Short mmCIF file of C-alpha atoms in Angstrom, two decimals:
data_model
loop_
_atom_site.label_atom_id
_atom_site.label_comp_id
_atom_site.label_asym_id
_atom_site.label_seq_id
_atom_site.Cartn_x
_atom_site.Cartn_y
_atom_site.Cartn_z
CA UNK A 1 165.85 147.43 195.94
CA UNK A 2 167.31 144.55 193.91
CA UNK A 3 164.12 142.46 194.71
CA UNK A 4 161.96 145.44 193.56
CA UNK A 5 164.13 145.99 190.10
CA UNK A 6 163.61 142.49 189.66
CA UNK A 7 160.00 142.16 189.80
CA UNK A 8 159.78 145.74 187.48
CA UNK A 9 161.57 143.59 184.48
CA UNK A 10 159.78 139.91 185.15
CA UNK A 11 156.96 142.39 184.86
CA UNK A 12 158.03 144.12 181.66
CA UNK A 13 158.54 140.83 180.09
CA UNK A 14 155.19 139.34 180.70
CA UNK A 15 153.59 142.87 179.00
CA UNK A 16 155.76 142.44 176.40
CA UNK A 17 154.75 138.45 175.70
CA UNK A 18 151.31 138.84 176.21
CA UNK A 19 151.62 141.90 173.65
CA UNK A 20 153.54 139.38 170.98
CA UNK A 21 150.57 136.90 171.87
CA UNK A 22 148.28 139.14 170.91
CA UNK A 23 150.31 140.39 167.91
CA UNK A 24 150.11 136.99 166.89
CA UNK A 25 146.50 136.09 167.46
CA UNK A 26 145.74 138.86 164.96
CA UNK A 27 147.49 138.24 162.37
CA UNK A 28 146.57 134.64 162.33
CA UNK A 29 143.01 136.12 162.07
CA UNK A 30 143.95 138.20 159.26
CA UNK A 31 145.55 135.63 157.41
CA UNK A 32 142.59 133.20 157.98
CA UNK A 33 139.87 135.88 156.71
CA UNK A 34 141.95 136.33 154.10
CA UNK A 35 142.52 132.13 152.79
CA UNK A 36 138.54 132.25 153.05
CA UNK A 37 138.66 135.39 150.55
CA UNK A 38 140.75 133.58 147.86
CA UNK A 39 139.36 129.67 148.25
CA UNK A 40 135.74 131.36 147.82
CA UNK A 41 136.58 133.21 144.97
CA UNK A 42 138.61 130.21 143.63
CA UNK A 43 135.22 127.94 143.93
CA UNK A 44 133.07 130.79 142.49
CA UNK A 45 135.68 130.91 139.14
CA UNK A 46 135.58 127.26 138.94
CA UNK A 47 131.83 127.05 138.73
CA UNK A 48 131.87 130.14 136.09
CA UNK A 49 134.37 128.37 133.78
CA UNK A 50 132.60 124.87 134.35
CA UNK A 51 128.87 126.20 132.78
CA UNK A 52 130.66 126.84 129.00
CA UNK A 53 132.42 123.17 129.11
CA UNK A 54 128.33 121.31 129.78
CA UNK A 55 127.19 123.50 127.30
CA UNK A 56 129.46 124.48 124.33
CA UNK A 57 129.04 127.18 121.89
CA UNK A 58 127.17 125.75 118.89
CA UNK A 59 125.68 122.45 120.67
CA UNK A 60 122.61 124.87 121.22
CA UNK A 61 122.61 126.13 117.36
CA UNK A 62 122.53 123.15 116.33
CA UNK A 63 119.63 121.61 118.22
CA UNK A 64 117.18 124.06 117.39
CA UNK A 65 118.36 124.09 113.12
CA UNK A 66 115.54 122.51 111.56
CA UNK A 67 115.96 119.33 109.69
CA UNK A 68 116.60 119.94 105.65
CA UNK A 69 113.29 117.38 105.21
CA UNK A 70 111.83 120.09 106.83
CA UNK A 71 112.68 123.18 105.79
CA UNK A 72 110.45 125.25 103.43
CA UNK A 73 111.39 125.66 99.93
CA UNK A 74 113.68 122.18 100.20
CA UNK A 75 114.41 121.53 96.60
CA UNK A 76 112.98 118.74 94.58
CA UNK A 77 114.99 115.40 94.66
CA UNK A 78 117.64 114.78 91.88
CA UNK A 79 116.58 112.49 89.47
CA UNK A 80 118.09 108.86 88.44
CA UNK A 81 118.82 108.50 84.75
CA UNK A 82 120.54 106.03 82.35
CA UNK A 83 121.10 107.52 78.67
CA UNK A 84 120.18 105.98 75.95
CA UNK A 85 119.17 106.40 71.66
CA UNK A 86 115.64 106.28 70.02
CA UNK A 87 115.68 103.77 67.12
CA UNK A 88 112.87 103.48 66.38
CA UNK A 89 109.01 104.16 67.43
CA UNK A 90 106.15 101.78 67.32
CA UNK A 91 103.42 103.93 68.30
CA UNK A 92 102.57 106.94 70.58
CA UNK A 93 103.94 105.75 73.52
CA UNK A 94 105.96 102.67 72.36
CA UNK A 95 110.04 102.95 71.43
CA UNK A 96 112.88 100.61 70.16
CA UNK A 97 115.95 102.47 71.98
CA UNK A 98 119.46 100.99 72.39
CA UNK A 99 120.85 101.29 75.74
CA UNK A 100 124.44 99.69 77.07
CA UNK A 101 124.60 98.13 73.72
CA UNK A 102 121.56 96.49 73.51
CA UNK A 103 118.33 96.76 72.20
CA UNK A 104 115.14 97.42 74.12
CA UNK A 105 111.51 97.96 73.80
CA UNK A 106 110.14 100.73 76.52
CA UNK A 107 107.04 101.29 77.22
CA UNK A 108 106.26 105.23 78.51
CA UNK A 109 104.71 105.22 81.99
CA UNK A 110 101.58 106.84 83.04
CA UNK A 111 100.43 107.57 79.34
CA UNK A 112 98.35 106.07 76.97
CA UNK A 113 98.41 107.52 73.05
CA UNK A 114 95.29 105.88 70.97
CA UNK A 115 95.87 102.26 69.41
CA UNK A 116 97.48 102.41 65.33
CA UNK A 117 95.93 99.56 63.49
CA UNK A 118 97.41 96.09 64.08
CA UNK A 119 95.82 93.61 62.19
CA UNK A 120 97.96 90.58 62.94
CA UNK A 121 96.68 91.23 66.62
CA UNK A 122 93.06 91.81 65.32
CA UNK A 123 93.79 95.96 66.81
CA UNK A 124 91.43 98.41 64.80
CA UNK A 125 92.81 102.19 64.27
CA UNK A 126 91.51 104.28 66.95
CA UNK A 127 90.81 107.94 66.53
CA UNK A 128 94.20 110.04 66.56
CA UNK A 129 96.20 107.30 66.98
CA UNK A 130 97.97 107.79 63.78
CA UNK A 131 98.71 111.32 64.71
CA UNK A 132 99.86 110.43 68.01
CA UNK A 133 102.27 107.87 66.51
CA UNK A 134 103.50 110.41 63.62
CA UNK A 135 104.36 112.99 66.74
CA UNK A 136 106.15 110.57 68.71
CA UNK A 137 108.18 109.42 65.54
CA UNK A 138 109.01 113.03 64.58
CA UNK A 139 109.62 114.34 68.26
CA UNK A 140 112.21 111.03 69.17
CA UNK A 141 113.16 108.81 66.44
CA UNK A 142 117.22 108.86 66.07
CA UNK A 143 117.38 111.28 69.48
CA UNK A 144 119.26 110.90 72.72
CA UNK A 145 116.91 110.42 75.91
CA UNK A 146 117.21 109.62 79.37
CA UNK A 147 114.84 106.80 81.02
CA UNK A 148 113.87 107.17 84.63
CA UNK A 149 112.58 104.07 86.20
CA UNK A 150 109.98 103.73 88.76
CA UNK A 151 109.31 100.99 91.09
CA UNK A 152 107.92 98.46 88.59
CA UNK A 153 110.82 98.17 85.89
CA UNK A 154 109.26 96.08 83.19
CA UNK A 155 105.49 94.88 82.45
CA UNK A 156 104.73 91.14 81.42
CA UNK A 157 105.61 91.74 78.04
CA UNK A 158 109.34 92.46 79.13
CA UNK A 159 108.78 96.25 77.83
CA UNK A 160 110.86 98.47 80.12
CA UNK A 161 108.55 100.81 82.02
CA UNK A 162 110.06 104.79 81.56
CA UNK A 163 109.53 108.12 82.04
CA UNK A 164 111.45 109.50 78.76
CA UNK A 165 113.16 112.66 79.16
CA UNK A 166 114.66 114.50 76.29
CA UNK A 167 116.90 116.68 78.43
CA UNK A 168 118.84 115.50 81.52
CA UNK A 169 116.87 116.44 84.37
CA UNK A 170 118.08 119.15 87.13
CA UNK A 171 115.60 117.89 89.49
CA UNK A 172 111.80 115.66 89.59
CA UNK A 173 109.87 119.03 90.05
CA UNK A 174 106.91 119.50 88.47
CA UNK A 175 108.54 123.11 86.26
CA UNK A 176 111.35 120.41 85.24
CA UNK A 177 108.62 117.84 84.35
CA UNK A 178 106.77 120.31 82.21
CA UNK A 179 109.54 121.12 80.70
CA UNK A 180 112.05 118.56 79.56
CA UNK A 181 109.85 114.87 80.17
CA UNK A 182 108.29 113.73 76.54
CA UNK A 183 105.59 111.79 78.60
CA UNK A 184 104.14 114.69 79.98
CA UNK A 185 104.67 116.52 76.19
CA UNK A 186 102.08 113.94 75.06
CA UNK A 187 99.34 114.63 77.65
CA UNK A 188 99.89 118.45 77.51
CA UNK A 189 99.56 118.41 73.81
CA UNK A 190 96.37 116.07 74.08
CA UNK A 191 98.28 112.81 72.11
CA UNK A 192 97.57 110.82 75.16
CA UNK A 193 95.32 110.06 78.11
CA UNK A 194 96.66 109.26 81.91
CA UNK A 195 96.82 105.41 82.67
CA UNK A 196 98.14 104.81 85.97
CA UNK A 197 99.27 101.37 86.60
CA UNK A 198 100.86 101.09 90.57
CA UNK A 199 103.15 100.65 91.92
CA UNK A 200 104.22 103.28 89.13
CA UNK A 201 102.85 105.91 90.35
CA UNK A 202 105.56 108.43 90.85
CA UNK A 203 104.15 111.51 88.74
CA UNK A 204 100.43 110.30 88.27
CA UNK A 205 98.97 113.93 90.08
CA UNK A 206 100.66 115.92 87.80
CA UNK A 207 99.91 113.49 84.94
CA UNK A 208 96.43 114.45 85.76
CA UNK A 209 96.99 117.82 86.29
CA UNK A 210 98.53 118.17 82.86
CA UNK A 211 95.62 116.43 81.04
CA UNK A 212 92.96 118.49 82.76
CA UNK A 213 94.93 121.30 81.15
CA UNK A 214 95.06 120.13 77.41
CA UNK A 215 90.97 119.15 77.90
CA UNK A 216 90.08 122.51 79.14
CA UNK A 217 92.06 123.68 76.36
CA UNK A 218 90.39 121.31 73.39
CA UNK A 219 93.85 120.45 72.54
CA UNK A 220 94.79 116.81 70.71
CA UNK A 221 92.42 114.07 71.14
CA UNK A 222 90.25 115.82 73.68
CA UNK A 223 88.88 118.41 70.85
CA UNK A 224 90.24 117.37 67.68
CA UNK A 225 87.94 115.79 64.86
CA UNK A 226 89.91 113.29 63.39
CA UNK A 227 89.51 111.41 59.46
CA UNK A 228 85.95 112.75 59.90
CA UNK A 229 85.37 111.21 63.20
CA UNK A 230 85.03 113.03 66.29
CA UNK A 231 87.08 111.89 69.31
CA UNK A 232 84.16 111.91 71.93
CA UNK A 233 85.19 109.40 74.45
CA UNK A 234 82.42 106.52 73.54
CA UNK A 235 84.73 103.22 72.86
CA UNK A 236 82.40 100.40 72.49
CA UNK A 237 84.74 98.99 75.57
CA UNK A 238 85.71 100.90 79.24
CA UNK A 239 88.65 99.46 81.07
CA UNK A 240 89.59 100.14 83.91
CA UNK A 241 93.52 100.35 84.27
CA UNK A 242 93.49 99.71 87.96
CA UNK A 243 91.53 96.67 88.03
CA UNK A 244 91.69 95.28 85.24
CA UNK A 245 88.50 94.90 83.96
CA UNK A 246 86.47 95.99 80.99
CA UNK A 247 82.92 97.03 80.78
CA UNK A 248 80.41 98.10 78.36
CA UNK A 249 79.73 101.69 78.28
CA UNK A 250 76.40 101.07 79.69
CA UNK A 251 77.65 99.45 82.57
CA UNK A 252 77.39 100.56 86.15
CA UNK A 253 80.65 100.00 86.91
CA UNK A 254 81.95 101.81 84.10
CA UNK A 255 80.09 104.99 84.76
CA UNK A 256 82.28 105.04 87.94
CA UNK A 257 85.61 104.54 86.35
CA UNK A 258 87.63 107.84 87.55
CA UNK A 259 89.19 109.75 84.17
CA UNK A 260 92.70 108.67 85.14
CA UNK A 261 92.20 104.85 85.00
CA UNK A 262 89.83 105.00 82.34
CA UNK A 263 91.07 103.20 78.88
CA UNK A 264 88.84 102.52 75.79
CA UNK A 265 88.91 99.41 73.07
CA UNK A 266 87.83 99.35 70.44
CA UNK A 267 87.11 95.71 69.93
CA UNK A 268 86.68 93.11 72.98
CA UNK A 269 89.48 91.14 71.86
CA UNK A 270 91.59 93.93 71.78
CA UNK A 271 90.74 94.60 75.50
CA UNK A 272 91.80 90.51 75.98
CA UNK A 273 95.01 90.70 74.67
CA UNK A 274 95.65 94.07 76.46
CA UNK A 275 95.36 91.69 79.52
CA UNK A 276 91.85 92.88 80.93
CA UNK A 277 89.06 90.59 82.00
CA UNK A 278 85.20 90.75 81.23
CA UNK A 279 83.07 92.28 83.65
CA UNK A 280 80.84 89.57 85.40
CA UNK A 281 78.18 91.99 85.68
CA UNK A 282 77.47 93.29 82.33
CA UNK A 283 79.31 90.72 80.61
CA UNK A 284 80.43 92.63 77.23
#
């Protein structure tokens, strides 16, 4: 009886461990399923809050804004000037100003008003050159301007090479050009023709641009009839402002001088001190 009694518990015991083992088992399974749970939704947050960091807000925005050189409607560049006071005026497009103190001789860019009579350099009057000279006196003499430079700052006569503006500029657009710079004044009232010399070349379109307008319009030179004389374009002597070279009107080559480098004389030797050389074809 004791044997049996004794067997009934050994056996009661090993239910009850195996029971515990299994117990056990399970909730070692449970808490492994569950540590599988939280590490993969740990690696899953990482990789969310990783994606902002490689990319951050505004890195994107900035890519894709278009350069300012490139946007439309970028505003005109500002404008360079030094101040300075009108003296004095020689001709149309000639001035005595003092700047820093000093005295200077400028020669307006781009333009050319018609020759006033200088005898001591054997120069002869030419049409509307006294009027151009008058206008020029009465428009700057005694008043403040402001010279812009180009790329070419003086010529060989150590004249300094400007584009005169009577009123500071805001910007080099061509509204503030019509507006406030005296060089274009003189081509839009027909006082003066375009002469482009490079490398100052800056506003030459618009030069031509404004001088298309004043011939359309008969304005100045281009229609006026002047001390009896009219002003129709025939000097006895064609330059040509980008090479350098005069020609008789009969020549080939002048024929083919476009209207923006196209300068007249009056006299060959005026066209020799002016700095041009003889053609070698029609020899004037």
């Amino acid at each position: 009886m004791r044997k049996i009694k004794e067997i009934l518990r050994l056996h009661a015991m090993g239910l009850g461990i195996r029971q515990i083992a299994r117990r056990t088992a399970a909730l070692f399974l449970m808490l492994s399923l569950l540590t599988s749970v939280v590490l993969s939704g740990c690696g899953s947050s990482s990789s969310t809050t990783s994606a902002p960091q490689q990319n951050p807000p505004g890195t994107q925005q900035s890519a894709a804004e278009p350069a300012k050189a490139d946007s439309p409607g970028q505003p005109a560049s500002p404008v360079k000037v030094a101040s300075a006071t009108v003296t004095s005026v020689a001709d149309g497009d000639t001035l005595h100003v003092k700047i820093n103190g000093r005295e200077e001789k400028v020669r307006l860019i781009g333009v050319n008003t018609p020759e006033i009579a200088h005898p001591d350099l054997g120069i002869k009057e030419q049409p509307y050159g006294k009027e151009a000279a008058a206008y020029t006196q009465k428009r700057l003499t005694g008043k403040q301007v402001y010279l812009e430079l180009d790329v070419g700052e003086r010529d060989k006569y150590g004249r300094i090479l400007a584009y005169v503006w009577l009123e500071q500029p805001k910007s080099d657009s061509e509204t503030e050009v019509r507006a406030k710079m005296y060089n274009a004044e003189l081509l839009l009232n027909g006082y003066a023709q375009v002469m482009t010399v490079p490398p100052n070349v800056k506003y030459a379109d618009t030069f031509v641009k404004f001088q298309q307008e004043a011939r359309d319009a008969g304005k100045g030179l281009w229609g006026a009839t002047v001390s009896g004389t009219k002003t129709s374009g025939t000097g006895k002597y064609i330059g040509n402002s980008s090479s350098k070279k005069f020609h008789l009107p009969t020549c080939e080559w002048a024929q083919k001088i476009s209207l923006k480098n196209r300068i007249e004389f009056t006299t060959r030797e005026e066209a020799v001190k002016a700095g041009y050389e003889p053609c070698k074809v029609c020899r004037p």
